[in-house]
Amino acid sequence: MQLSHGGVTSPTGAPVARWSVEQVLALAPDAASRKAGTRLGSAGPWSGTGCDATGAVWGLCKGSGSTPYRTVVDTTGPAYACSCPSRKFPCKHALGLLLLRASDDAAFRPAEPADWVETWLAGRRARAAQKGGSSAAGGDGARGPVDTDAARKRAERRAERVTGGAQELEQRLGDLLRGGLAATDRSGYGLWEETAARMVDAQAPGLAARVRELGAITGSGAGWPVRLLEECALLHLLNTAWLGRDRLPDPLAATVRTRVGLPMSAEGPPVRDHWLVLTQYDTPDGKIVTRRIWLYGRGSGRTALLLSFGAAGRSPDRALPVGATIDAELTPYPGGGQLRAELGEQFGATAAAGPPPGIAAAAAPAVYGNALREDPWLEAWPVTLRDVIPVPSKDGWQLADAYAGAHAGAHAGAHADAKADSTADEPADGPADARTGSALPIAPAALSRPGLWKLVALSGGGPVTVFGELGHRGFDPFAAWDPGEREEGGGTTGGSLVQLV
């Protein structure tokens, strides 16, 4: 992460983040834009470049015509504007401008914005002020008063349809179990798709998605009947929870509503904090692309998840520079754990200040277990592991507590069969983690990603701090910090952030 320490400052007085090349390329909406933007990441096609204390950068890019393209980026948003006809955001010119900024800071001198830049920035400030005023005045006043009775009746009608769908699904699960799970692979995927379509008709997209996942299990390899039974049990639990939601505690009832697919809104008081951007990655979900951004609040100690969506093949518009810290307000969504949040007003971006405080690998399963009490359908939970070492195992890789990892590495090869018992002979008067140092398997999904080798190279056999998600399939690493300097207690401070997805 490159940052302009000293030099220009944001309106809040904090240093303005200068994104790294990796962070800029992560913003590209597709591979073609990434390639085209890279070609424009040198000083050759650019003139009139500049930056200001608010985080805006701008420049003129020579194109095929006689008039250069005017490009400006507000890095605190981020937000982009360009006079080119491209409908992609950011366009290749915005990517090229940011890549030039990342690789050649001397090309951007602090200056007063050009007239066309100032016009765009003033428009953004005016829209932000108008949005804030509307919120303070009670929101969408121009739309007139909300018909609460009509909204309540619509919600009740939908709840009735979801209840009918859950009851029908219970009957189908009962028929499935009575007929025997081992025979379901002969029914083909049509049975599952037809059941999922019934859940869509019942306006329960969450139930529909879980039914479709059941259909994929039969072709997932050896042992699939056991996995199918586990997922059927979770689906039965969700149906039962919905049918008895009136007897559940409010947070768990909100979780159940979310899991069946009812829309929820962010509510409650916003939390203003300095949020460290831990990682950002996209996953295809059917006809849309889902972007997940994980944040950690320095003051609150909370971990938060921002979700945004884009059309298939297109990255969502929202993007934040990984490794930077933003001063912003977040409003949590209801439900167990309250991880998901809505990004509110931003007050600027500042320099990163190292990783969050982490825990040992030995303590991580208990954290995940506690989260399951709040949300039994939880696939994984965000965890920061401190002082762990990636080491190979029989079935792939694992993250071991520093003592266990060093011990396993020393006994690899000829002593591989004895690794499981290696900690039993250690002195009983050492630190607890050293005596009982354990390891977490790295999730299968991460084993084929190049990020695993980034992590191994970053560690070099030594302890590192790693952020990721821990679930029943193992630990999926998303970001890591270089070892940094050693602390007196034997830990590490952690240096710059490296994204692994």
PDB file of N, CA, C and O in Angstrom, residues 7-43:
ATOM      1  N   GLY A   7       2.803  15.716   2.991  1.00  0.00           N
ATOM      2  CA  GLY A   7       2.285  16.218   1.726  1.00  0.00           C
ATOM      3  C   GLY A   7       0.850  16.644   1.840  1.00  0.00           C
ATOM      4  O   GLY A   7       0.436  17.275   2.787  1.00  0.00           O
ATOM      5  N   VAL A   8       0.032  16.295   0.832  1.00  0.00           N
ATOM      6  CA  VAL A   8      -1.341  16.768   0.791  1.00  0.00           C
ATOM      7  C   VAL A   8      -2.161  16.102   1.871  1.00  0.00           C
ATOM      8  O   VAL A   8      -1.883  14.993   2.306  1.00  0.00           O
ATOM      9  N   THR A   9      -3.206  16.775   2.308  1.00  0.00           N
ATOM     10  CA  THR A   9      -4.079  16.231   3.327  1.00  0.00           C
ATOM     11  C   THR A   9      -5.516  16.362   2.885  1.00  0.00           C
ATOM     12  O   THR A   9      -5.871  17.178   2.041  1.00  0.00           O
ATOM     13  N   SER A  10      -6.336  15.541   3.465  1.00  0.00           N
ATOM     14  CA  SER A  10      -7.763  15.573   3.174  1.00  0.00           C
ATOM     15  C   SER A  10      -8.418  16.676   3.983  1.00  0.00           C
ATOM     16  O   SER A  10      -7.791  17.278   4.840  1.00  0.00           O
ATOM     17  N   PRO A  11      -9.693  16.944   3.734  1.00  0.00           N
ATOM     18  CA  PRO A  11     -10.390  17.956   4.520  1.00  0.00           C
ATOM     19  C   PRO A  11     -10.412  17.644   6.006  1.00  0.00           C
ATOM     20  O   PRO A  11     -10.574  18.533   6.820  1.00  0.00           O
ATOM     21  N   THR A  12     -10.264  16.392   6.390  1.00  0.00           N
ATOM     22  CA  THR A  12     -10.262  16.031   7.791  1.00  0.00           C
ATOM     23  C   THR A  12      -8.886  16.179   8.415  1.00  0.00           C
ATOM     24  O   THR A  12      -8.709  15.952   9.588  1.00  0.00           O
ATOM     25  N   GLY A  13      -7.896  16.525   7.604  1.00  0.00           N
ATOM     26  CA  GLY A  13      -6.553  16.689   8.123  1.00  0.00           C
ATOM     27  C   GLY A  13      -5.720  15.432   8.081  1.00  0.00           C
ATOM     28  O   GLY A  13      -4.572  15.422   8.498  1.00  0.00           O
ATOM     29  N   ALA A  14      -6.270  14.317   7.604  1.00  0.00           N
ATOM     30  CA  ALA A  14      -5.546  13.061   7.550  1.00  0.00           C
ATOM     31  C   ALA A  14      -4.901  12.887   6.185  1.00  0.00           C
ATOM     32  O   ALA A  14      -5.345  13.474   5.204  1.00  0.00           O
ATOM     33  N   PRO A  15      -3.817  12.073   6.097  1.00  0.00           N
ATOM     34  CA  PRO A  15      -3.175  11.851   4.804  1.00  0.00           C
ATOM     35  C   PRO A  15      -4.122  11.202   3.812  1.00  0.00           C
ATOM     36  O   PRO A  15      -4.931  10.367   4.182  1.00  0.00           O
ATOM     37  N   VAL A  16      -4.030  11.609   2.552  1.00  0.00           N
ATOM     38  CA  VAL A  16      -4.861  11.043   1.495  1.00  0.00           C
ATOM     39  C   VAL A  16      -4.171   9.812   0.925  1.00  0.00           C
ATOM     40  O   VAL A  16      -2.990   9.858   0.594  1.00  0.00           O
ATOM     41  N   ALA A  17      -4.895   8.725   0.809  1.00  0.00           N
ATOM     42  CA  ALA A  17      -4.318   7.480   0.328  1.00  0.00           C
ATOM     43  C   ALA A  17      -3.993   7.561  -1.158  1.00  0.00           C
ATOM     44  O   ALA A  17      -4.779   8.078  -1.942  1.00  0.00           O
ATOM     45  N   ARG A  18      -2.811   7.094  -1.529  1.00  0.00           N
ATOM     46  CA  ARG A  18      -2.457   6.934  -2.941  1.00  0.00           C
ATOM     47  C   ARG A  18      -2.449   5.449  -3.222  1.00  0.00           C
ATOM     48  O   ARG A  18      -1.646   4.710  -2.699  1.00  0.00           O
ATOM     49  N   TRP A  19      -3.364   5.013  -4.077  1.00  0.00           N
ATOM     50  CA  TRP A  19      -3.581   3.596  -4.267  1.00  0.00           C
ATOM     51  C   TRP A  19      -2.387   2.928  -4.935  1.00  0.00           C
ATOM     52  O   TRP A  19      -1.680   3.526  -5.743  1.00  0.00           O
ATOM     53  N   SER A  20      -2.208   1.641  -4.618  1.00  0.00           N
ATOM     54  CA  SER A  20      -1.167   0.854  -5.262  1.00  0.00           C
ATOM     55  C   SER A  20      -1.670   0.346  -6.615  1.00  0.00           C
ATOM     56  O   SER A  20      -2.870   0.395  -6.920  1.00  0.00           O
ATOM     57  N   VAL A  21      -0.758  -0.166  -7.428  1.00  0.00           N
ATOM     58  CA  VAL A  21      -1.116  -0.711  -8.741  1.00  0.00           C
ATOM     59  C   VAL A  21      -2.112  -1.851  -8.579  1.00  0.00           C
ATOM     60  O   VAL A  21      -3.099  -1.953  -9.328  1.00  0.00           O
ATOM     61  N   GLU A  22      -1.878  -2.731  -7.606  1.00  0.00           N
ATOM     62  CA  GLU A  22      -2.778  -3.864  -7.387  1.00  0.00           C
ATOM     63  C   GLU A  22      -4.183  -3.403  -7.030  1.00  0.00           C
ATOM     64  O   GLU A  22      -5.172  -3.966  -7.497  1.00  0.00           O
ATOM     65  N   GLN A  23      -4.272  -2.372  -6.207  1.00  0.00           N
ATOM     66  CA  GLN A  23      -5.581  -1.859  -5.818  1.00  0.00           C
ATOM     67  C   GLN A  23      -6.322  -1.253  -7.005  1.00  0.00           C
ATOM     68  O   GLN A  23      -7.528  -1.420  -7.146  1.00  0.00           O
ATOM     69  N   VAL A  24      -5.604  -0.546  -7.858  1.00  0.00           N
ATOM     70  CA  VAL A  24      -6.236   0.066  -9.034  1.00  0.00           C
ATOM     71  C   VAL A  24      -6.759  -1.015  -9.981  1.00  0.00           C
ATOM     72  O   VAL A  24      -7.893  -0.947 -10.465  1.00  0.00           O
ATOM     73  N   LEU A  25      -5.949  -2.029 -10.242  1.00  0.00           N
ATOM     74  CA  LEU A  25      -6.361  -3.084 -11.168  1.00  0.00           C
ATOM     75  C   LEU A  25      -7.569  -3.843 -10.636  1.00  0.00           C
ATOM     76  O   LEU A  25      -8.372  -4.373 -11.414  1.00  0.00           O
ATOM     77  N   ALA A  26      -7.727  -3.899  -9.306  1.00  0.00           N
ATOM     78  CA  ALA A  26      -8.881  -4.577  -8.724  1.00  0.00           C
ATOM     79  C   ALA A  26     -10.180  -3.833  -9.016  1.00  0.00           C
ATOM     80  O   ALA A  26     -11.264  -4.407  -8.901  1.00  0.00           O
ATOM     81  N   LEU A  27     -10.091  -2.562  -9.405  1.00  0.00           N
ATOM     82  CA  LEU A  27     -11.287  -1.783  -9.714  1.00  0.00           C
ATOM     83  C   LEU A  27     -11.803  -2.028 -11.125  1.00  0.00           C
ATOM     84  O   LEU A  27     -12.936  -1.654 -11.441  1.00  0.00           O
ATOM     85  N   ALA A  28     -10.994  -2.625 -11.986  1.00  0.00           N
ATOM     86  CA  ALA A  28     -11.367  -2.785 -13.389  1.00  0.00           C
ATOM     87  C   ALA A  28     -12.629  -3.623 -13.531  1.00  0.00           C
ATOM     88  O   ALA A  28     -12.767  -4.666 -12.875  1.00  0.00           O
ATOM     89  N   PRO A  29     -13.588  -3.206 -14.353  1.00  0.00           N
ATOM     90  CA  PRO A  29     -14.831  -3.962 -14.506  1.00  0.00           C
ATOM     91  C   PRO A  29     -14.660  -5.282 -15.237  1.00  0.00           C
ATOM     92  O   PRO A  29     -15.494  -6.164 -15.105  1.00  0.00           O
ATOM     93  N   ASP A  30     -13.597  -5.433 -16.029  1.00  0.00           N
ATOM     94  CA  ASP A  30     -13.358  -6.689 -16.729  1.00  0.00           C
ATOM     95  C   ASP A  30     -11.895  -6.740 -17.159  1.00  0.00           C
ATOM     96  O   ASP A  30     -11.135  -5.778 -17.000  1.00  0.00           O
ATOM     97  N   ALA A  31     -11.507  -7.892 -17.712  1.00  0.00           N
ATOM     98  CA  ALA A  31     -10.115  -8.094 -18.104  1.00  0.00           C
ATOM     99  C   ALA A  31      -9.696  -7.152 -19.232  1.00  0.00           C
ATOM    100  O   ALA A  31      -8.558  -6.671 -19.267  1.00  0.00           O
ATOM    101  N   ALA A  32     -10.616  -6.878 -20.171  1.00  0.00           N
ATOM    102  CA  ALA A  32     -10.286  -5.989 -21.287  1.00  0.00           C
ATOM    103  C   ALA A  32      -9.980  -4.581 -20.784  1.00  0.00           C
ATOM    104  O   ALA A  32      -9.028  -3.936 -21.250  1.00  0.00           O
ATOM    105  N   SER A  33     -10.766  -4.095 -19.820  1.00  0.00           N
ATOM    106  CA  SER A  33     -10.515  -2.767 -19.257  1.00  0.00           C
ATOM    107  C   SER A  33      -9.189  -2.744 -18.501  1.00  0.00           C
ATOM    108  O   SER A  33      -8.449  -1.753 -18.546  1.00  0.00           O
ATOM    109  N   ARG A  34      -8.890  -3.838 -17.813  1.00  0.00           N
ATOM    110  CA  ARG A  34      -7.626  -3.910 -17.079  1.00  0.00           C
ATOM    111  C   ARG A  34      -6.439  -3.824 -18.036  1.00  0.00           C
ATOM    112  O   ARG A  34      -5.469  -3.105 -17.785  1.00  0.00           O
ATOM    113  N   LYS A  35      -6.531  -4.527 -19.159  1.00  0.00           N
ATOM    114  CA  LYS A  35      -5.448  -4.511 -20.133  1.00  0.00           C
ATOM    115  C   LYS A  35      -5.319  -3.142 -20.792  1.00  0.00           C
ATOM    116  O   LYS A  35      -4.209  -2.601 -20.939  1.00  0.00           O
ATOM    117  N   ALA A  36      -6.455  -2.552 -21.172  1.00  0.00           N
ATOM    118  CA  ALA A  36      -6.433  -1.238 -21.823  1.00  0.00           C
ATOM    119  C   ALA A  36      -5.944  -0.163 -20.859  1.00  0.00           C
ATOM    120  O   ALA A  36      -5.202   0.750 -21.236  1.00  0.00           O
ATOM    121  N   GLY A  37      -6.376  -0.233 -19.595  1.00  0.00           N
ATOM    122  CA  GLY A  37      -5.935   0.739 -18.611  1.00  0.00           C
ATOM    123  C   GLY A  37      -4.451   0.664 -18.344  1.00  0.00           C
ATOM    124  O   GLY A  37      -3.783   1.693 -18.142  1.00  0.00           O
ATOM    125  N   THR A  38      -3.913  -0.552 -18.371  1.00  0.00           N
ATOM    126  CA  THR A  38      -2.474  -0.721 -18.147  1.00  0.00           C
ATOM    127  C   THR A  38      -1.670  -0.020 -19.232  1.00  0.00           C
ATOM    128  O   THR A  38      -0.615   0.568 -18.963  1.00  0.00           O
ATOM    129  N   ARG A  39      -2.162  -0.054 -20.481  1.00  0.00           N
ATOM    130  CA  ARG A  39      -1.443   0.620 -21.586  1.00  0.00           C
ATOM    131  C   ARG A  39      -1.438   2.139 -21.405  1.00  0.00           C
ATOM    132  O   ARG A  39      -0.559   2.818 -21.938  1.00  0.00           O
ATOM    133  N   LEU A  40      -2.405   2.655 -20.658  1.00  0.00           N
ATOM    134  CA  LEU A  40      -2.487   4.101 -20.450  1.00  0.00           C
ATOM    135  C   LEU A  40      -1.874   4.523 -19.117  1.00  0.00           C
ATOM    136  O   LEU A  40      -2.030   5.664 -18.703  1.00  0.00           O
ATOM    137  N   GLY A  41      -1.181   3.594 -18.450  1.00  0.00           N
ATOM    138  CA  GLY A  41      -0.631   3.877 -17.134  1.00  0.00           C
ATOM    139  C   GLY A  41       0.735   4.504 -17.132  1.00  0.00           C
ATOM    140  O   GLY A  41       1.412   4.505 -16.095  1.00  0.00           O
ATOM    141  N   SER A  42       1.164   5.043 -18.258  1.00  0.00           N
ATOM    142  CA  SER A  42       2.456   5.736 -18.325  1.00  0.00           C
ATOM    143  C   SER A  42       2.220   7.201 -18.660  1.00  0.00           C
ATOM    144  O   SER A  42       1.120   7.602 -19.045  1.00  0.00           O
ATOM    145  N   ALA A  43       3.262   8.012 -18.543  1.00  0.00           N
ATOM    146  CA  ALA A  43       3.105   9.461 -18.706  1.00  0.00           C
ATOM    147  C   ALA A  43       2.885   9.873 -20.153  1.00  0.00           C
ATOM    148  O   ALA A  43       2.403  10.987 -20.407  1.00  0.00           O
TER     149      ALA A  43
END
